Short mmCIF file of C-alpha atoms in Angstrom, two decimals:
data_model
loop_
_atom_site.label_atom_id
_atom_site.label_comp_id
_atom_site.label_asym_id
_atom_site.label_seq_id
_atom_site.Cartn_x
_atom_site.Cartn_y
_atom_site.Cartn_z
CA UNK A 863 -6.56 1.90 -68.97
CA UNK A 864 -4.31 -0.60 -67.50
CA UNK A 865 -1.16 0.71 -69.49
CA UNK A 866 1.60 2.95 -68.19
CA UNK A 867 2.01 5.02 -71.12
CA UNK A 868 1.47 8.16 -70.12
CA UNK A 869 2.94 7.96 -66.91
CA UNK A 870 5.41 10.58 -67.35
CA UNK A 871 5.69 11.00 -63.73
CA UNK A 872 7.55 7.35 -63.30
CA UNK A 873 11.03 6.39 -63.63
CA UNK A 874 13.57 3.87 -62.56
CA UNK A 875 17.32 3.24 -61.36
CA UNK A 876 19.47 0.96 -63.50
CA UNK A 877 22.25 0.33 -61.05
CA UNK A 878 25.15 -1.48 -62.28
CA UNK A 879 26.66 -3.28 -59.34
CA UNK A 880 26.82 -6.87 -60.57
CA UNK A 881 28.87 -9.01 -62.94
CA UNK A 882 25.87 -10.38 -64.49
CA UNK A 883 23.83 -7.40 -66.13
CA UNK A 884 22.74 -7.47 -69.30
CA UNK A 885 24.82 -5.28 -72.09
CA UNK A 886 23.31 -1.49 -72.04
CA UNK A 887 21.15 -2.03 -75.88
CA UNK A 888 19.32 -5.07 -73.86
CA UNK A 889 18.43 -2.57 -71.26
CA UNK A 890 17.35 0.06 -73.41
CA UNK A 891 14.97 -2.83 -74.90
CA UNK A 892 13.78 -3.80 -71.66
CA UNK A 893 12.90 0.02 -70.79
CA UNK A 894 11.35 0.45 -74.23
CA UNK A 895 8.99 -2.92 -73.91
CA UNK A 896 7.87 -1.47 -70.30
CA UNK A 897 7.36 2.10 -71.91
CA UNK A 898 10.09 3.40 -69.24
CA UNK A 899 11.07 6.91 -70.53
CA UNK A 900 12.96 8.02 -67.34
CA UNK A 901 16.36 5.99 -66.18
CA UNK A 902 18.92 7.56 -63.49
CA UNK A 903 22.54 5.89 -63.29
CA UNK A 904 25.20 6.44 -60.90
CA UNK A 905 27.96 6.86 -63.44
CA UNK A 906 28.58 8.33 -66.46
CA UNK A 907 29.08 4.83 -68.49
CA UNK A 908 30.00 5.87 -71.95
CA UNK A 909 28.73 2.25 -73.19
CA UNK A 910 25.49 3.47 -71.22
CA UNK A 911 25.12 7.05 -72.61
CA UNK A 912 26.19 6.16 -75.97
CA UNK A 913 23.81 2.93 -76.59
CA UNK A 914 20.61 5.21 -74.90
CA UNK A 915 21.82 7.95 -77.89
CA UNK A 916 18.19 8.76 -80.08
CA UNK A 917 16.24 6.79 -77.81
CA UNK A 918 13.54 8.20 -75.73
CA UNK A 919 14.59 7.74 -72.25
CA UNK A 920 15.46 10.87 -70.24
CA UNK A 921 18.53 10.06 -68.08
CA UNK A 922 20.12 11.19 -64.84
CA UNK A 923 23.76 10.71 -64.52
CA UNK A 924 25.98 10.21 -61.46
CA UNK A 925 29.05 12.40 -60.87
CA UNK A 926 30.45 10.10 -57.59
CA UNK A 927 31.25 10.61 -54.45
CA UNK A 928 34.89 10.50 -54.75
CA UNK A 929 35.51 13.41 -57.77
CA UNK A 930 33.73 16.00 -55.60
CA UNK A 931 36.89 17.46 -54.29
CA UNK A 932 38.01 17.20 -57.78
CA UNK A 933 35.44 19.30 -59.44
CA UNK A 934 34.79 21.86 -57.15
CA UNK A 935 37.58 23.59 -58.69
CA UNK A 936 35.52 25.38 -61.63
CA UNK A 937 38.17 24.29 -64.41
CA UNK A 938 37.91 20.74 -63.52
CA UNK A 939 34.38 20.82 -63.66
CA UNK A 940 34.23 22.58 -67.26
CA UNK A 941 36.50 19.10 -68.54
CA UNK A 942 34.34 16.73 -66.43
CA UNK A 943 31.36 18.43 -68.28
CA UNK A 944 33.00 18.59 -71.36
CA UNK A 945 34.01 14.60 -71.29
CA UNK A 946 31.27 13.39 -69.87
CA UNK A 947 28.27 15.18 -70.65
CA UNK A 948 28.80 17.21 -73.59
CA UNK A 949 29.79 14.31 -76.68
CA UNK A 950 26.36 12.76 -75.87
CA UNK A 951 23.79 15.89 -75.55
CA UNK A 952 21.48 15.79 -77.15
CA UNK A 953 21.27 12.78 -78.97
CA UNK A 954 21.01 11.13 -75.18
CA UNK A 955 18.62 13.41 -73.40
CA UNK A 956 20.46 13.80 -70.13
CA UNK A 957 18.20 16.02 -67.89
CA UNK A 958 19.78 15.91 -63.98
CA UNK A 959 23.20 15.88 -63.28
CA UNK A 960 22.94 13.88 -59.35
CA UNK A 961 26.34 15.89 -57.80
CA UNK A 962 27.03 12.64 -55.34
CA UNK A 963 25.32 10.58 -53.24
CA UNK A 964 23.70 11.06 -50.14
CA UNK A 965 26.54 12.99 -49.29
CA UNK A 966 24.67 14.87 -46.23
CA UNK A 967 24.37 11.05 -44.63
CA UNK A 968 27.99 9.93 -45.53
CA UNK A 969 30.46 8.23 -43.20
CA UNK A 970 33.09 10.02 -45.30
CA UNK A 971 32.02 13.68 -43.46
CA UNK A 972 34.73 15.60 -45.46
CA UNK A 973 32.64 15.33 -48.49
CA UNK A 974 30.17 17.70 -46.69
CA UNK A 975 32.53 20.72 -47.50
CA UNK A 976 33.04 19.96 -50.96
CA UNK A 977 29.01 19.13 -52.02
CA UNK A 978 27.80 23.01 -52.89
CA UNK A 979 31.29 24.10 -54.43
CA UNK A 980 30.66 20.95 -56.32
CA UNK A 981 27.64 21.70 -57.61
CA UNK A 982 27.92 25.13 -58.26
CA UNK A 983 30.89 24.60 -60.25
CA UNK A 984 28.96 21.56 -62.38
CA UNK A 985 26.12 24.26 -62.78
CA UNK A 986 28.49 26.72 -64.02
CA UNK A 987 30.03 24.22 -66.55
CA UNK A 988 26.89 23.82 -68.17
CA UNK A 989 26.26 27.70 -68.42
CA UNK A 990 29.91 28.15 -69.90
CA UNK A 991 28.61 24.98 -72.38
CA UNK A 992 24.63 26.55 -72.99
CA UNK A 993 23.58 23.26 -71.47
CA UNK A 994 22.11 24.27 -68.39
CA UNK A 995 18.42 25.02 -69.82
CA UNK A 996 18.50 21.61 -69.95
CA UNK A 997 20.49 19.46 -67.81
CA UNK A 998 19.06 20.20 -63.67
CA UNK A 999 21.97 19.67 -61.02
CA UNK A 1000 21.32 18.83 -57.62
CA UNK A 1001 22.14 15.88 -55.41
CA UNK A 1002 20.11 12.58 -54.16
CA UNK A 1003 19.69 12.55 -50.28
CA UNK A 1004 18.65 10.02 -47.56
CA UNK A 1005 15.89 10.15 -45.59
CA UNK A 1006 18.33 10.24 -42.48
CA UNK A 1007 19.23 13.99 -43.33
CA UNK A 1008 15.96 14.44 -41.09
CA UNK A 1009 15.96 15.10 -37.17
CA UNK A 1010 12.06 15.22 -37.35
CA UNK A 1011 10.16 13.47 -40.08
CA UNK A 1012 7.14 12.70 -37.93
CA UNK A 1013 4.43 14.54 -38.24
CA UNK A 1014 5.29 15.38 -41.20
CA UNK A 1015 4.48 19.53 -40.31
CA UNK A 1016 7.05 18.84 -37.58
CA UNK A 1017 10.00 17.86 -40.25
CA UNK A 1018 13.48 19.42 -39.65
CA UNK A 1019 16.74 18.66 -40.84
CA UNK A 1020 19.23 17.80 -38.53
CA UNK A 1021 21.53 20.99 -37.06
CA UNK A 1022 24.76 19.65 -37.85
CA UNK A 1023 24.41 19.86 -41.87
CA UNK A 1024 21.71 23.04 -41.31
CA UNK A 1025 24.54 25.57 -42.77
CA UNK A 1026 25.51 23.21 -45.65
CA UNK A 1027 21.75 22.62 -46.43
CA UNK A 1028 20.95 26.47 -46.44
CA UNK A 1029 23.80 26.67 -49.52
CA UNK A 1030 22.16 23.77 -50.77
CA UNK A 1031 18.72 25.08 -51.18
CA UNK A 1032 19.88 28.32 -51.58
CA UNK A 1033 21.63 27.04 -55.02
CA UNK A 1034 18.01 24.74 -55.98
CA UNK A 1035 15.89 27.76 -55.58
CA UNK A 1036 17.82 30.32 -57.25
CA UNK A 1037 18.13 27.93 -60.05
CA UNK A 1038 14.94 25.70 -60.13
CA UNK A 1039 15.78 22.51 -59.18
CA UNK A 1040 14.68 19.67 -57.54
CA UNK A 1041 15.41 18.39 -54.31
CA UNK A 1042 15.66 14.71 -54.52
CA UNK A 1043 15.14 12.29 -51.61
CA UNK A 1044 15.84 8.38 -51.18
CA UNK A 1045 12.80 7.23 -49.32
CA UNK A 1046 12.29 4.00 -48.10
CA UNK A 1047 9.03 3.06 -46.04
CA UNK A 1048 10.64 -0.43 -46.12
CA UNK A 1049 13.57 0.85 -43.24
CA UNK A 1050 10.86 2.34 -41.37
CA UNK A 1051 9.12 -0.51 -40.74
CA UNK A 1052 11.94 -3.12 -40.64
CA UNK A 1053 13.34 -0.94 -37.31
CA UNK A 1054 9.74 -0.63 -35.91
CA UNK A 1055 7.18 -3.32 -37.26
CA UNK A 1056 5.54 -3.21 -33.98
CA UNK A 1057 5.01 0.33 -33.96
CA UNK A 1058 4.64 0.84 -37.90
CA UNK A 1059 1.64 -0.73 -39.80
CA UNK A 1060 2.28 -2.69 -42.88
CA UNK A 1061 -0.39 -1.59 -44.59
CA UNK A 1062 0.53 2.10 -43.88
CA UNK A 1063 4.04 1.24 -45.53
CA UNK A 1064 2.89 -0.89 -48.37
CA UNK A 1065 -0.35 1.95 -49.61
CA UNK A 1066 -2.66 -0.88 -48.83
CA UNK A 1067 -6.09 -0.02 -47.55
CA UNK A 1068 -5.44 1.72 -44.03
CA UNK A 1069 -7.07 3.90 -41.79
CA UNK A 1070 -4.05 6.27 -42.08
CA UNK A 1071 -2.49 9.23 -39.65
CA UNK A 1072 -3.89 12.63 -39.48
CA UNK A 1073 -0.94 15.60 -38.80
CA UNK A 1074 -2.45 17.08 -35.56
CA UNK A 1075 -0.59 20.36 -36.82
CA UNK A 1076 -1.89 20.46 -39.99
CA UNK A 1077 -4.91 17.93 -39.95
CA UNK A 1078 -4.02 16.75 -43.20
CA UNK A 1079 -4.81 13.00 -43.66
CA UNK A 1080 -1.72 10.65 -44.78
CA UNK A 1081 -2.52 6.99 -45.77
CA UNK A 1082 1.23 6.13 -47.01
CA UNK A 1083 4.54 6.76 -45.25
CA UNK A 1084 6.09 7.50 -48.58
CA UNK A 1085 3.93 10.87 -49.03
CA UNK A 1086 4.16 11.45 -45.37
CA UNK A 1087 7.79 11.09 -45.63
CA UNK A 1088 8.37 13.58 -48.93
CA UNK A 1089 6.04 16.36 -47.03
CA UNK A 1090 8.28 16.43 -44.03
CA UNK A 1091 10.78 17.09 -46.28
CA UNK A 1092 8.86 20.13 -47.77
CA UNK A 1093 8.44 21.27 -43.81
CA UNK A 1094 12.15 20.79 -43.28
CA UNK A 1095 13.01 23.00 -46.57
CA UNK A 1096 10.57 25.70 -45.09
CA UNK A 1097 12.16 26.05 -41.76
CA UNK A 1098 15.00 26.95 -43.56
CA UNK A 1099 13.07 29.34 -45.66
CA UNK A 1100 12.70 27.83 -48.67
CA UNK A 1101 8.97 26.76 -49.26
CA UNK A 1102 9.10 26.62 -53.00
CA UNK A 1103 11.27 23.67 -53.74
CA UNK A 1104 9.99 20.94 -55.66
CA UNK A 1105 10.77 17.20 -54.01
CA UNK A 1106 11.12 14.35 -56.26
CA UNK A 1107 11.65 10.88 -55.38
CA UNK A 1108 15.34 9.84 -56.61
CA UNK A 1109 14.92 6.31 -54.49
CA UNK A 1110 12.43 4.19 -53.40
CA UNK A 1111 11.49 0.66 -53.23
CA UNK A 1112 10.83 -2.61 -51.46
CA UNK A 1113 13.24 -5.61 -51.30
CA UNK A 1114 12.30 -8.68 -52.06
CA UNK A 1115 14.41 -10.74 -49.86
CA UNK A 1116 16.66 -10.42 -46.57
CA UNK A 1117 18.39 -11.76 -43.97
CA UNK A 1118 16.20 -13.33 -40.74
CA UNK A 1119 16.61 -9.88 -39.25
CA UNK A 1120 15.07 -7.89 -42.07
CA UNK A 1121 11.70 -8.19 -41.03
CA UNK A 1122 9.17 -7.73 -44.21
CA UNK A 1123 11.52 -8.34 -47.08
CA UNK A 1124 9.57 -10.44 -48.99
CA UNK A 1125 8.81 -11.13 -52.27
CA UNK A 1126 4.52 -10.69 -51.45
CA UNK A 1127 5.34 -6.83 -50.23
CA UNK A 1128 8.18 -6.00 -52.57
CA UNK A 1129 5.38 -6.88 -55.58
CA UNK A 1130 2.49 -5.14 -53.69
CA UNK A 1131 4.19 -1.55 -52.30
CA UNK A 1132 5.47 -1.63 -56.19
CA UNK A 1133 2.64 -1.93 -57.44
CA UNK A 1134 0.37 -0.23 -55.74
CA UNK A 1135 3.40 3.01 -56.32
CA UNK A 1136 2.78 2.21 -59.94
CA UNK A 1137 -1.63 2.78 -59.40
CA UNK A 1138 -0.36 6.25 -57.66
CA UNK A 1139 2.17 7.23 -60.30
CA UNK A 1140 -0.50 6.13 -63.28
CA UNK A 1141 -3.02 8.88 -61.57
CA UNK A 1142 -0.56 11.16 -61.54
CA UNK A 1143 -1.49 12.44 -57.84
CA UNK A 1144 0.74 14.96 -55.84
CA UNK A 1145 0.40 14.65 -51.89
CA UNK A 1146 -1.18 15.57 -49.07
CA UNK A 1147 0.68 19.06 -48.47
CA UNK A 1148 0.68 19.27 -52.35
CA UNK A 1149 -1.55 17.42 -54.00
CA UNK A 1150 -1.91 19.22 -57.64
CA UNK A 1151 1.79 19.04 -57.89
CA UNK A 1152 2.35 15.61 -59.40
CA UNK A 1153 4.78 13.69 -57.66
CA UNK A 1154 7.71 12.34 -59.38
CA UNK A 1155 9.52 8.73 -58.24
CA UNK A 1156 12.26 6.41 -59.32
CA UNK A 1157 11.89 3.15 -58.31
CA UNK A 1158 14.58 1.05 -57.06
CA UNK A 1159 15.23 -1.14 -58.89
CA UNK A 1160 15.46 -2.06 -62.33
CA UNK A 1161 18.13 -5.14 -61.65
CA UNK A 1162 18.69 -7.49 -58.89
CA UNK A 1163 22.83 -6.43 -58.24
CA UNK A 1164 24.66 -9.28 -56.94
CA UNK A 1165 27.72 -7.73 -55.85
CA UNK A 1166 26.40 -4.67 -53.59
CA UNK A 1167 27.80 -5.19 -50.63
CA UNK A 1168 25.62 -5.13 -47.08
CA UNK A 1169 22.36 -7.18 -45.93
CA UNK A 1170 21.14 -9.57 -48.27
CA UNK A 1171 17.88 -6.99 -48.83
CA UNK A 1172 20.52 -4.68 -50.73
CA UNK A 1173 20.89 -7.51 -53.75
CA UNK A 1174 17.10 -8.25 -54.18
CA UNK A 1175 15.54 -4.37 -54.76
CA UNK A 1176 15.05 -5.42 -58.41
CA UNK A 1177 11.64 -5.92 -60.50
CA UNK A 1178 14.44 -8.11 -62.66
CA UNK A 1179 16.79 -10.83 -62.70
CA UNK A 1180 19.90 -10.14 -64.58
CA UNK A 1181 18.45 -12.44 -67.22
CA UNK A 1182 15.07 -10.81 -68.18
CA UNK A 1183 13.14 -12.84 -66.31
CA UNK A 1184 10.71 -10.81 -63.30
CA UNK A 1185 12.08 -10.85 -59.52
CA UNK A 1186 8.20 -10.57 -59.17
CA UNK A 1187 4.96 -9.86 -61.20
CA UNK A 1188 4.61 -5.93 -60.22
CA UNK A 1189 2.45 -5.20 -63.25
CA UNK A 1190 4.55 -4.18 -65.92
CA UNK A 1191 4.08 -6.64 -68.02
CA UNK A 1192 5.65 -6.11 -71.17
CA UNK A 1193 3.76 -8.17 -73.41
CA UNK A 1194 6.40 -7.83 -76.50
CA UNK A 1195 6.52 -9.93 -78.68
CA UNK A 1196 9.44 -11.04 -81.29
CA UNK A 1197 9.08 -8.32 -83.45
CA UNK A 1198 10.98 -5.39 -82.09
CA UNK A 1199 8.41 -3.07 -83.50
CA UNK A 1200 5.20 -4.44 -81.78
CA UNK A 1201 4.63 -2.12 -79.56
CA UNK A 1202 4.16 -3.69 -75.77
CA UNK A 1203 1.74 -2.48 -73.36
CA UNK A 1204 1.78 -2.91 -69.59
CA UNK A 1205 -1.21 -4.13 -68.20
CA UNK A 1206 -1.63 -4.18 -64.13
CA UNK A 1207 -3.67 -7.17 -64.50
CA UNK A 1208 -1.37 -9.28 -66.68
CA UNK A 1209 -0.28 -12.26 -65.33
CA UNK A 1210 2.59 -12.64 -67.70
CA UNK A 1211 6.03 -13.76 -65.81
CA UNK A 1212 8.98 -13.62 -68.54
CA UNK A 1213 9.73 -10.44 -69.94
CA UNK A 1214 10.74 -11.17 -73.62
CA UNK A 1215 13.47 -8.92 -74.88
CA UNK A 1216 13.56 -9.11 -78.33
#
């Protein structure tokens, strides 16, 4: 009890937006001493890929924004696949291929157009290449894609990307995939805390909401939040889809504005996440299909750009040391083959990478 292993359902995103990260092999320590066995980046960093080779962390990479017009055309996604992907499967088990990001939500609207070609041609890459058993595309998306999330039964997507979503699921069903969604209970509540209750965002002990549709009984935003995202899918005829969280977490400091980012919630919506992921529950709508989440995230990245919440999502510093105590402990010692268990009650603060 107390230890993570086993949590299969758990993972976490190493973003690389800083200038003082530690190299890639101190990472994959850091992931090994917390027992971390799923990692999703937002590149394809060869020094990433190449150091994670033979280890056991499953890894989602990042083809970015900017190359989707590039590899829509199928030819240029066969040598994208065949540079990035291919000279590190399978010693580097890379299962998702994330086609973007939040491209539905983007500023930059032209990508729209270019997401399903994109993906369809990345998918057909890895059928050409006999990878595709394997490797799951599909494409990370915010929370805003939703007109309706509340109730949760009353979830809808909004009309203007309906006809690009319809492709969109249409290629995820027909091939299995996940739909992945960046949900944040945190943004919720920072635009409403008078309306929202903390404890409703954070999983503390609440009374909850009941769907008056449905009658099911939500007491977290975050599962209230991925079911309206199951309604959405259905309106559109697609019931089937799995949802898995690609993005979620709590920041640990913000600007005056940025009501709740503080260091006591980051630690306690993380950590009571981690109690949900360790019993492996599904949700409301679904609950014997286990629900699987990211968090975000594993660094503190000094050079995103934005609010001051945007730097402070990590569980880490950039020097090993914990943002917060969230209960994975790694109690590792020197010797890189002890093996370190995380404890929820361990009060350890310094994370020693050996």
């Amino acid at each position: 009890y107390g230890l993570i292993q086993g949590v299969t359902s758990l993972g976490i995103n190493y973003g690389q937006v800083g200038n003082n990260l530690p190299p890639p092999d101190k990472v994959l320590d850091l992931l090994t001493a917390l027992k971390l066995t799923k990692a999703r980046i937002y590149d394809t960093n060869p020094q990433v890929l190449t150091t994670f080779a033979n280890s056991n962390i499953e890894l989602i990479v990042t083809v970015e924004n900017q190359m989707l017009p590039v590899v829509m055309d199928p030819q240029q996604a066969l040598q994208w696949v065949s540079t990035h992907i291919k000279p590190y499967f399978p010693a580097t088990k890379i299962t998702g291929i994330a086609v973007g990001n939040e491209i539905f939500t983007d500023d930059d609207t032209s990508l729209l157009g270019y997401l399903v070609p994109a993906i369809v041609s990345i998918h057909g890459a890895l059928v050409q290449l006999g990878l595709d058993k394997y490797i799951q595309v599909s494409t990370p998306n915010s929370l805003a894609v939703l007109e309706v999330s509340y109730p949760p039964s009353a979830g809808s997507f909004k009309g203007e990307v309906s006809g690009v979503m319809s492709q969109f699921l249409q290629f995820l069903s027909s091939t299995g995939s996940p739909f992945w969604i960046n949900a944040y209970p945190y943004f919720a509540y920072k635009d409403s805390p008078n309306k929202i209750s903390l404890d409703y965002a954070l999983f503390n002990k609440n009374p909850g909401m009941v769907d008056p549709y449905t009658k099911l009984h939500y007491d977290n935003m975050l599962y209230a939040q991925v079911d309206a995202v199951v309604y959405a899918m259905s309106r559109l005829g697609y019931g089937g889809i799995e949802v898995r969280v690609s993005e979620t977490g709590w920041p640990s400091k913000g600007d005056s504005n940025e009501v709740g980012a503080t260091v006591q919630n980051a630690a306690v919506y993380n950590r009571n996440l981690l109690r949900r992921q360790m019993s492996n529950e599904g949700t409301p709508l679904r609950p014997n299909m286990r629900l699987e989440v990211y968090l975000f995230a594993l660094f503190n990245e000094d050079m995103k750009p934005g609010p001051t919440s945007e730097r402070n999502y990590g569980l880490f510093q950039p020097d090993g040391t914990m943002a917060y105590n969230v209960g994975l402990s790694a109690l590792a010692t020197s010797s890189s083959t002890s093996s370190a268990s995380i404890s929820l009650t361990s009060s350890a603060t310094k994370v020693i990478i050996p």
